[in-house]
Amino acid sequence: MRQALRGKDRPLTVHQLNELLLVCSLVLLIAVAAVRISSRSGLPSLLIYLGIGIAIGQDGIGNVVFDNAELTQVIGYAALVVILAEGGLGTKWKEIKPALPAAIVLSLVGVAVSVGVTAAGAHYLVGLEWRQALLIGAVVSSTDAAAVFSVLRKVPLPARITGVLEAESGFNDAPVVILVVAFATVGPVDDWYVLLGKIALELAIGVAIGLTVGFLGAYGLRHVALPASGLYPIAVMAIAVTAYAAGAMAHGSGFLAVYLAAMVLGNAKLPHWPATRGFADGLGWIAQIGMFVLLGLLVTPHDLVHDFWPAVIIGLVLTMVARPLEVFLSLLPFRLPWQEQALMSWAGLRGAVPIILATIPMVSGIEGSDRVFNIVFVLVVVYTLVQGPTLPWLARKLKLGDQAPGAADLGIESAPLERLRGHLLSFGIPEGSRMNGVEVSELRLPAGAAVTLVVRDEKSFVPLPATVLRRGDELLVVATDPVRDATEARLRAVARGGKLAGWLGTGGSTAVTHRGPKQGLK
């Protein structure tokens, strides 16, 4: 196995393949079990996965030697595409729309401030050469989508904060990748205005391709009835990956393209949406586990000792000076409260993305690239260990984390009935839903829609108009094409506002708008 991992020319035998599959399956099982530990301890799961990679790698119990930085970079890019797609699918447009201007400024102006301040600290305080200092400054200026999505969605924060941080993590990869590639190129670095032009062009191409692919993909999935429900999740992920490939081949930002395309798909009304989200979530976990374990394998633990304190010093500059300064300068025009700015400063989580980007100078053969990688690795581990678990505590201290929980929304499964020109909607009534206690007649569904079946305590029955709905009930609703959207809107309104939703200002009027046969639901 060691020869296979080191990339020898000898082909992999069947016995070695069986060993490799056994190791991979055991690692995956251990990593899945570690998610439970992570959720209870508050530690970000990436640290546990990195620890698994270090444990089975060189200097560990497995003593597996892996030093292929190029392969790590390729697999890391592929995993990042999946993670960004999963994050985009879970991003709600209504929450992120007000945060877009702030996130865009933070992703551009903030990155420039962070690179400059961090590089100056690495040069003057640690004594690194300017190229190495700029590389480290650029690499660690990217907040990690996997870390941000996994941590922030467990912390009840105001939608504005979550929207800015999630959008920033999806947007700032693009300019950072351009800067890292520029600094890692052998020879002189381009002038600042040339780099600025490249960043603007690549971002524009990424935005155009991402939105185009997303809207075309959503239109196609709404109007083409696939023969099996299991094909919809595959099609959605394939469309998102297509956006990345098209953006990268057009010399644009593929990362931005995949995030935007996935966000468009995630906010479109697509068939079998809960199944698609579950499939994407599973792929995202696999991508995170594989990426972090591989990064743990790549590092040589005994080499990290010499770079521990330089990493701590650079991390202090990044966390205590560069990040707060970039947040303050970028968000100055938006006049956000100081509490929100303080939390955003502390929530600039780093993860696998900086470590993956640190492999770029290694592949390019830049002098001192091994030390850059080691410093970035230690910095990410140490400060993720500090920032991740303390983020909920800081949110409570700033009085930003104690929001009253709202009514639970419905996860409605939609299946098109092509020959009948209708749709079958299925959903369960979750805890906290205000649909609990509502009679079927009080749903006031539009003409052309009806509740046809209720499953309660593993028994099914056809409901009467006076049947009272309860938490835990599973409902089947049949709706014709013209009233499909209005039916979903009404069900969601009752789930949020109860039987008086229409009169109390909660959306979901039974008025039908004929906008064409849209299918599916987010």
PDB file of C-alpha atoms in Angstrom, residues 257-488:
ATOM      1  CA  ALA A 257     -19.540  29.519 -10.385  1.00  0.00           C
ATOM      2  CA  VAL A 258     -20.350  26.290  -8.541  1.00  0.00           C
ATOM      3  CA  TYR A 259     -21.466  28.168  -5.418  1.00  0.00           C
ATOM      4  CA  LEU A 260     -23.790  30.490  -7.357  1.00  0.00           C
ATOM      5  CA  ALA A 261     -25.193  27.689  -9.525  1.00  0.00           C
ATOM      6  CA  ALA A 262     -25.911  25.588  -6.433  1.00  0.00           C
ATOM      7  CA  MET A 263     -27.530  28.561  -4.707  1.00  0.00           C
ATOM      8  CA  VAL A 264     -29.837  29.104  -7.701  1.00  0.00           C
ATOM      9  CA  LEU A 265     -30.763  25.411  -7.715  1.00  0.00           C
ATOM     10  CA  GLY A 266     -31.254  25.417  -3.950  1.00  0.00           C
ATOM     11  CA  ASN A 267     -33.756  28.259  -4.152  1.00  0.00           C
ATOM     12  CA  ALA A 268     -35.628  26.924  -7.166  1.00  0.00           C
ATOM     13  CA  LYS A 269     -38.698  24.772  -6.724  1.00  0.00           C
ATOM     14  CA  LEU A 270     -37.349  21.385  -7.749  1.00  0.00           C
ATOM     15  CA  PRO A 271     -38.953  17.946  -7.445  1.00  0.00           C
ATOM     16  CA  HIS A 272     -37.866  15.627  -4.603  1.00  0.00           C
ATOM     17  CA  TRP A 273     -36.012  18.399  -2.812  1.00  0.00           C
ATOM     18  CA  PRO A 274     -35.608  16.769   0.646  1.00  0.00           C
ATOM     19  CA  ALA A 275     -34.015  13.719  -0.996  1.00  0.00           C
ATOM     20  CA  THR A 276     -31.696  15.993  -2.974  1.00  0.00           C
ATOM     21  CA  ARG A 277     -30.620  17.871   0.155  1.00  0.00           C
ATOM     22  CA  GLY A 278     -29.955  14.605   1.969  1.00  0.00           C
ATOM     23  CA  PHE A 279     -27.880  13.295  -0.930  1.00  0.00           C
ATOM     24  CA  ALA A 280     -25.857  16.512  -1.168  1.00  0.00           C
ATOM     25  CA  ASP A 281     -25.334  16.548   2.592  1.00  0.00           C
ATOM     26  CA  GLY A 282     -23.972  13.001   2.473  1.00  0.00           C
ATOM     27  CA  LEU A 283     -21.630  13.836  -0.387  1.00  0.00           C
ATOM     28  CA  GLY A 284     -20.465  16.909   1.506  1.00  0.00           C
ATOM     29  CA  TRP A 285     -19.580  14.801   4.541  1.00  0.00           C
ATOM     30  CA  ILE A 286     -17.671  12.300   2.406  1.00  0.00           C
ATOM     31  CA  ALA A 287     -15.785  15.133   0.713  1.00  0.00           C
ATOM     32  CA  GLN A 288     -14.860  16.699   4.052  1.00  0.00           C
ATOM     33  CA  ILE A 289     -13.749  13.398   5.561  1.00  0.00           C
ATOM     34  CA  GLY A 290     -11.650  12.383   2.570  1.00  0.00           C
ATOM     35  CA  MET A 291     -10.089  15.812   2.170  1.00  0.00           C
ATOM     36  CA  PHE A 292      -9.110  16.266   5.819  1.00  0.00           C
ATOM     37  CA  VAL A 293      -7.798  12.720   6.214  1.00  0.00           C
ATOM     38  CA  LEU A 294      -5.680  13.133   3.084  1.00  0.00           C
ATOM     39  CA  LEU A 295      -4.290  16.433   4.359  1.00  0.00           C
ATOM     40  CA  GLY A 296      -3.451  14.743   7.639  1.00  0.00           C
ATOM     41  CA  LEU A 297      -1.592  12.055   5.708  1.00  0.00           C
ATOM     42  CA  LEU A 298       0.394  14.626   3.746  1.00  0.00           C
ATOM     43  CA  VAL A 299       1.825  16.385   6.784  1.00  0.00           C
ATOM     44  CA  THR A 300       4.958  15.102   8.539  1.00  0.00           C
ATOM     45  CA  PRO A 301       4.362  15.670  12.279  1.00  0.00           C
ATOM     46  CA  HIS A 302       7.984  15.899  13.387  1.00  0.00           C
ATOM     47  CA  ASP A 303       8.563  18.734  10.897  1.00  0.00           C
ATOM     48  CA  LEU A 304       5.845  20.825  12.543  1.00  0.00           C
ATOM     49  CA  VAL A 305       7.777  21.351  15.784  1.00  0.00           C
ATOM     50  CA  HIS A 306      10.182  23.888  14.265  1.00  0.00           C
ATOM     51  CA  ASP A 307       7.348  25.933  12.770  1.00  0.00           C
ATOM     52  CA  PHE A 308       4.962  25.870  15.726  1.00  0.00           C
ATOM     53  CA  TRP A 309       5.778  29.263  17.251  1.00  0.00           C
ATOM     54  CA  PRO A 310       6.072  31.087  13.906  1.00  0.00           C
ATOM     55  CA  ALA A 311       2.599  29.750  13.081  1.00  0.00           C
ATOM     56  CA  VAL A 312       1.244  30.921  16.450  1.00  0.00           C
ATOM     57  CA  ILE A 313       2.698  34.409  15.947  1.00  0.00           C
ATOM     58  CA  ILE A 314       1.339  34.735  12.406  1.00  0.00           C
ATOM     59  CA  GLY A 315      -2.002  33.398  13.633  1.00  0.00           C
ATOM     60  CA  LEU A 316      -2.125  36.056  16.328  1.00  0.00           C
ATOM     61  CA  VAL A 317      -1.510  38.765  13.744  1.00  0.00           C
ATOM     62  CA  LEU A 318      -4.215  37.279  11.513  1.00  0.00           C
ATOM     63  CA  THR A 319      -6.807  36.738  14.249  1.00  0.00           C
ATOM     64  CA  MET A 320      -6.256  39.764  16.469  1.00  0.00           C
ATOM     65  CA  VAL A 321      -5.180  42.407  13.938  1.00  0.00           C
ATOM     66  CA  ALA A 322      -5.802  41.510  10.283  1.00  0.00           C
ATOM     67  CA  ARG A 323      -9.268  39.969  10.605  1.00  0.00           C
ATOM     68  CA  PRO A 324     -10.773  42.685  12.866  1.00  0.00           C
ATOM     69  CA  LEU A 325      -9.232  45.371  10.654  1.00  0.00           C
ATOM     70  CA  GLU A 326     -10.604  43.873   7.444  1.00  0.00           C
ATOM     71  CA  VAL A 327     -14.060  43.518   8.990  1.00  0.00           C
ATOM     72  CA  PHE A 328     -14.026  47.094  10.306  1.00  0.00           C
ATOM     73  CA  LEU A 329     -12.812  48.685   7.047  1.00  0.00           C
ATOM     74  CA  SER A 330     -15.001  46.549   4.777  1.00  0.00           C
ATOM     75  CA  LEU A 331     -18.207  46.977   6.766  1.00  0.00           C
ATOM     76  CA  LEU A 332     -17.691  50.643   7.637  1.00  0.00           C
ATOM     77  CA  PRO A 333     -20.183  51.847   4.966  1.00  0.00           C
ATOM     78  CA  PHE A 334     -22.853  49.445   6.284  1.00  0.00           C
ATOM     79  CA  ARG A 335     -22.761  50.765   9.881  1.00  0.00           C
ATOM     80  CA  LEU A 336     -23.242  47.406  11.573  1.00  0.00           C
ATOM     81  CA  PRO A 337     -23.304  47.302  15.390  1.00  0.00           C
ATOM     82  CA  TRP A 338     -19.956  46.695  17.027  1.00  0.00           C
ATOM     83  CA  GLN A 339     -21.238  43.435  18.525  1.00  0.00           C
ATOM     84  CA  GLU A 340     -21.890  41.994  15.067  1.00  0.00           C
ATOM     85  CA  GLN A 341     -18.512  43.181  13.794  1.00  0.00           C
ATOM     86  CA  ALA A 342     -16.787  41.588  16.794  1.00  0.00           C
ATOM     87  CA  LEU A 343     -18.508  38.264  16.193  1.00  0.00           C
ATOM     88  CA  MET A 344     -17.696  38.351  12.459  1.00  0.00           C
ATOM     89  CA  SER A 345     -14.074  39.045  13.325  1.00  0.00           C
ATOM     90  CA  TRP A 346     -13.890  35.979  15.547  1.00  0.00           C
ATOM     91  CA  ALA A 347     -15.919  33.825  13.147  1.00  0.00           C
ATOM     92  CA  GLY A 348     -13.410  34.049  10.272  1.00  0.00           C
ATOM     93  CA  LEU A 349     -12.823  30.300  10.467  1.00  0.00           C
ATOM     94  CA  ARG A 350     -10.015  28.646   8.536  1.00  0.00           C
ATOM     95  CA  GLY A 351     -10.049  25.005   7.554  1.00  0.00           C
ATOM     96  CA  ALA A 352      -9.027  22.774   4.698  1.00  0.00           C
ATOM     97  CA  VAL A 353      -9.055  25.488   2.025  1.00  0.00           C
ATOM     98  CA  PRO A 354      -5.901  27.275   3.269  1.00  0.00           C
ATOM     99  CA  ILE A 355      -4.106  23.933   3.652  1.00  0.00           C
ATOM    100  CA  ILE A 356      -5.077  22.917   0.118  1.00  0.00           C
ATOM    101  CA  LEU A 357      -3.977  26.283  -1.248  1.00  0.00           C
ATOM    102  CA  ALA A 358      -0.650  25.821   0.571  1.00  0.00           C
ATOM    103  CA  THR A 359       0.040  22.864  -1.743  1.00  0.00           C
ATOM    104  CA  ILE A 360       0.109  25.190  -4.781  1.00  0.00           C
ATOM    105  CA  PRO A 361       3.611  26.579  -4.074  1.00  0.00           C
ATOM    106  CA  MET A 362       4.742  23.014  -3.255  1.00  0.00           C
ATOM    107  CA  VAL A 363       3.624  21.812  -6.681  1.00  0.00           C
ATOM    108  CA  SER A 364       5.231  24.878  -8.310  1.00  0.00           C
ATOM    109  CA  GLY A 365       8.535  24.156  -6.574  1.00  0.00           C
ATOM    110  CA  ILE A 366       8.804  27.536  -4.825  1.00  0.00           C
ATOM    111  CA  GLU A 367      11.710  27.732  -2.391  1.00  0.00           C
ATOM    112  CA  GLY A 368      10.543  27.371   1.214  1.00  0.00           C
ATOM    113  CA  SER A 369       7.139  26.005   0.193  1.00  0.00           C
ATOM    114  CA  ASP A 370       7.416  23.104   2.677  1.00  0.00           C
ATOM    115  CA  ARG A 371       7.755  25.584   5.514  1.00  0.00           C
ATOM    116  CA  VAL A 372       4.804  27.596   4.212  1.00  0.00           C
ATOM    117  CA  PHE A 373       2.700  24.423   4.255  1.00  0.00           C
ATOM    118  CA  ASN A 374       3.774  23.505   7.791  1.00  0.00           C
ATOM    119  CA  ILE A 375       3.068  26.995   9.142  1.00  0.00           C
ATOM    120  CA  VAL A 376      -0.367  27.080   7.522  1.00  0.00           C
ATOM    121  CA  PHE A 377      -1.190  23.599   8.834  1.00  0.00           C
ATOM    122  CA  VAL A 378      -0.279  24.462  12.429  1.00  0.00           C
ATOM    123  CA  LEU A 379      -2.041  27.827  12.223  1.00  0.00           C
ATOM    124  CA  VAL A 380      -5.280  26.257  11.004  1.00  0.00           C
ATOM    125  CA  VAL A 381      -5.260  23.510  13.631  1.00  0.00           C
ATOM    126  CA  VAL A 382      -4.397  25.761  16.588  1.00  0.00           C
ATOM    127  CA  TYR A 383      -6.798  28.589  15.818  1.00  0.00           C
ATOM    128  CA  THR A 384      -9.657  26.347  14.727  1.00  0.00           C
ATOM    129  CA  LEU A 385      -9.258  24.592  18.071  1.00  0.00           C
ATOM    130  CA  VAL A 386      -9.588  27.978  19.770  1.00  0.00           C
ATOM    131  CA  GLN A 387     -12.193  29.743  17.632  1.00  0.00           C
ATOM    132  CA  GLY A 388     -14.673  26.963  16.865  1.00  0.00           C
ATOM    133  CA  PRO A 389     -15.654  25.912  20.414  1.00  0.00           C
ATOM    134  CA  THR A 390     -15.650  29.489  21.737  1.00  0.00           C
ATOM    135  CA  LEU A 391     -17.882  30.953  19.023  1.00  0.00           C
ATOM    136  CA  PRO A 392     -21.217  30.013  20.716  1.00  0.00           C
ATOM    137  CA  TRP A 393     -19.924  31.416  24.028  1.00  0.00           C
ATOM    138  CA  LEU A 394     -18.933  34.702  22.391  1.00  0.00           C
ATOM    139  CA  ALA A 395     -22.302  34.941  20.644  1.00  0.00           C
ATOM    140  CA  ARG A 396     -24.069  34.605  23.997  1.00  0.00           C
ATOM    141  CA  LYS A 397     -21.793  37.179  25.643  1.00  0.00           C
ATOM    142  CA  LEU A 398     -22.526  39.630  22.845  1.00  0.00           C
ATOM    143  CA  LYS A 399     -26.235  38.791  23.181  1.00  0.00           C
ATOM    144  CA  LEU A 400     -26.407  37.593  19.597  1.00  0.00           C
ATOM    145  CA  GLY A 401     -27.001  33.894  20.157  1.00  0.00           C
ATOM    146  CA  ASP A 402     -30.182  33.723  22.225  1.00  0.00           C
ATOM    147  CA  GLN A 403     -32.847  34.048  19.588  1.00  0.00           C
ATOM    148  CA  ALA A 404     -36.262  32.668  20.254  1.00  0.00           C
ATOM    149  CA  PRO A 405     -36.836  29.673  17.996  1.00  0.00           C
ATOM    150  CA  GLY A 406     -39.389  30.260  15.285  1.00  0.00           C
ATOM    151  CA  ALA A 407     -42.030  27.880  14.030  1.00  0.00           C
ATOM    152  CA  ALA A 408     -40.580  24.880  12.248  1.00  0.00           C
ATOM    153  CA  ASP A 409     -40.841  24.943   8.479  1.00  0.00           C
ATOM    154  CA  LEU A 410     -42.084  22.038   6.416  1.00  0.00           C
ATOM    155  CA  GLY A 411     -39.831  19.797   4.357  1.00  0.00           C
ATOM    156  CA  ILE A 412     -42.223  18.998   1.528  1.00  0.00           C
ATOM    157  CA  GLU A 413     -41.415  16.201  -0.897  1.00  0.00           C
ATOM    158  CA  SER A 414     -42.805  16.738  -4.392  1.00  0.00           C
ATOM    159  CA  ALA A 415     -43.332  14.124  -7.080  1.00  0.00           C
ATOM    160  CA  PRO A 416     -44.724  15.149 -10.504  1.00  0.00           C
ATOM    161  CA  LEU A 417     -47.688  13.157 -11.827  1.00  0.00           C
ATOM    162  CA  GLU A 418     -47.066  13.813 -15.487  1.00  0.00           C
ATOM    163  CA  ARG A 419     -49.966  11.890 -17.020  1.00  0.00           C
ATOM    164  CA  LEU A 420     -52.459  13.223 -14.474  1.00  0.00           C
ATOM    165  CA  ARG A 421     -51.104  16.767 -14.825  1.00  0.00           C
ATOM    166  CA  GLY A 422     -50.719  17.077 -11.100  1.00  0.00           C
ATOM    167  CA  HIS A 423     -48.325  16.720  -8.217  1.00  0.00           C
ATOM    168  CA  LEU A 424     -48.161  14.566  -5.121  1.00  0.00           C
ATOM    169  CA  LEU A 425     -46.890  16.491  -2.097  1.00  0.00           C
ATOM    170  CA  SER A 426     -45.817  14.652   1.030  1.00  0.00           C
ATOM    171  CA  PHE A 427     -44.571  16.131   4.305  1.00  0.00           C
ATOM    172  CA  GLY A 428     -44.454  15.531   8.027  1.00  0.00           C
ATOM    173  CA  ILE A 429     -45.570  17.957  10.725  1.00  0.00           C
ATOM    174  CA  PRO A 430     -42.444  18.618  12.831  1.00  0.00           C
ATOM    175  CA  GLU A 431     -42.094  19.714  16.437  1.00  0.00           C
ATOM    176  CA  GLY A 432     -42.770  23.429  16.745  1.00  0.00           C
ATOM    177  CA  SER A 433     -45.048  23.599  13.711  1.00  0.00           C
ATOM    178  CA  ARG A 434     -48.183  25.679  14.200  1.00  0.00           C
ATOM    179  CA  MET A 435     -50.036  23.260  11.950  1.00  0.00           C
ATOM    180  CA  ASN A 436     -50.478  21.161  15.096  1.00  0.00           C
ATOM    181  CA  GLY A 437     -54.123  21.366  16.177  1.00  0.00           C
ATOM    182  CA  VAL A 438     -55.392  22.665  12.836  1.00  0.00           C
ATOM    183  CA  GLU A 439     -58.342  20.895  11.219  1.00  0.00           C
ATOM    184  CA  VAL A 440     -58.027  19.753   7.609  1.00  0.00           C
ATOM    185  CA  SER A 441     -60.769  22.164   6.525  1.00  0.00           C
ATOM    186  CA  GLU A 442     -58.911  25.024   8.222  1.00  0.00           C
ATOM    187  CA  LEU A 443     -55.956  24.546   5.883  1.00  0.00           C
ATOM    188  CA  ARG A 444     -58.093  26.335   3.283  1.00  0.00           C
ATOM    189  CA  LEU A 445     -56.237  24.806   0.355  1.00  0.00           C
ATOM    190  CA  PRO A 446     -57.060  26.230  -3.089  1.00  0.00           C
ATOM    191  CA  ALA A 447     -59.610  24.493  -5.311  1.00  0.00           C
ATOM    192  CA  GLY A 448     -57.822  21.663  -7.079  1.00  0.00           C
ATOM    193  CA  ALA A 449     -55.863  20.532  -4.010  1.00  0.00           C
ATOM    194  CA  ALA A 450     -56.875  18.096  -1.262  1.00  0.00           C
ATOM    195  CA  VAL A 451     -55.409  16.150   1.632  1.00  0.00           C
ATOM    196  CA  THR A 452     -55.847  12.526   0.533  1.00  0.00           C
ATOM    197  CA  LEU A 453     -54.087  10.533   3.247  1.00  0.00           C
ATOM    198  CA  VAL A 454     -52.772  10.939   6.801  1.00  0.00           C
ATOM    199  CA  VAL A 455     -50.314   8.540   8.434  1.00  0.00           C
ATOM    200  CA  ARG A 456     -50.414   8.628  12.240  1.00  0.00           C
ATOM    201  CA  ASP A 457     -48.717   6.167  14.618  1.00  0.00           C
ATOM    202  CA  GLU A 458     -47.855   3.932  11.646  1.00  0.00           C
ATOM    203  CA  LYS A 459     -51.518   3.733  10.627  1.00  0.00           C
ATOM    204  CA  SER A 460     -52.961   5.442   7.550  1.00  0.00           C
ATOM    205  CA  PHE A 461     -56.469   6.802   7.034  1.00  0.00           C
ATOM    206  CA  VAL A 462     -58.373   9.138   4.732  1.00  0.00           C
ATOM    207  CA  PRO A 463     -59.024  12.327   6.695  1.00  0.00           C
ATOM    208  CA  LEU A 464     -62.364  14.074   7.114  1.00  0.00           C
ATOM    209  CA  PRO A 465     -62.719  17.872   6.954  1.00  0.00           C
ATOM    210  CA  ALA A 466     -62.907  17.905  10.774  1.00  0.00           C
ATOM    211  CA  THR A 467     -59.810  15.725  11.291  1.00  0.00           C
ATOM    212  CA  VAL A 468     -57.387  17.499  13.638  1.00  0.00           C
ATOM    213  CA  LEU A 469     -53.739  17.359  12.545  1.00  0.00           C
ATOM    214  CA  ARG A 470     -51.035  16.521  15.101  1.00  0.00           C
ATOM    215  CA  ARG A 471     -47.286  16.706  15.432  1.00  0.00           C
ATOM    216  CA  GLY A 472     -45.673  13.696  13.786  1.00  0.00           C
ATOM    217  CA  ASP A 473     -48.444  13.215  11.218  1.00  0.00           C
ATOM    218  CA  GLU A 474     -47.403  12.442   7.654  1.00  0.00           C
ATOM    219  CA  LEU A 475     -49.664  13.956   4.999  1.00  0.00           C
ATOM    220  CA  LEU A 476     -50.197  13.312   1.313  1.00  0.00           C
ATOM    221  CA  VAL A 477     -51.643  16.193  -0.685  1.00  0.00           C
ATOM    222  CA  VAL A 478     -52.629  16.026  -4.357  1.00  0.00           C
ATOM    223  CA  ALA A 479     -52.602  19.292  -6.314  1.00  0.00           C
ATOM    224  CA  THR A 480     -53.218  20.079  -9.956  1.00  0.00           C
ATOM    225  CA  ASP A 481     -50.656  21.964 -12.023  1.00  0.00           C
ATOM    226  CA  PRO A 482     -52.274  25.436 -11.862  1.00  0.00           C
ATOM    227  CA  VAL A 483     -52.533  25.467  -8.047  1.00  0.00           C
ATOM    228  CA  ARG A 484     -49.350  23.617  -7.197  1.00  0.00           C
ATOM    229  CA  ASP A 485     -47.398  26.720  -6.079  1.00  0.00           C
ATOM    230  CA  ALA A 486     -50.344  28.214  -4.194  1.00  0.00           C
ATOM    231  CA  THR A 487     -50.848  24.921  -2.334  1.00  0.00           C
ATOM    232  CA  GLU A 488     -47.257  24.827  -1.148  1.00  0.00           C
TER     233      GLU A 488
END
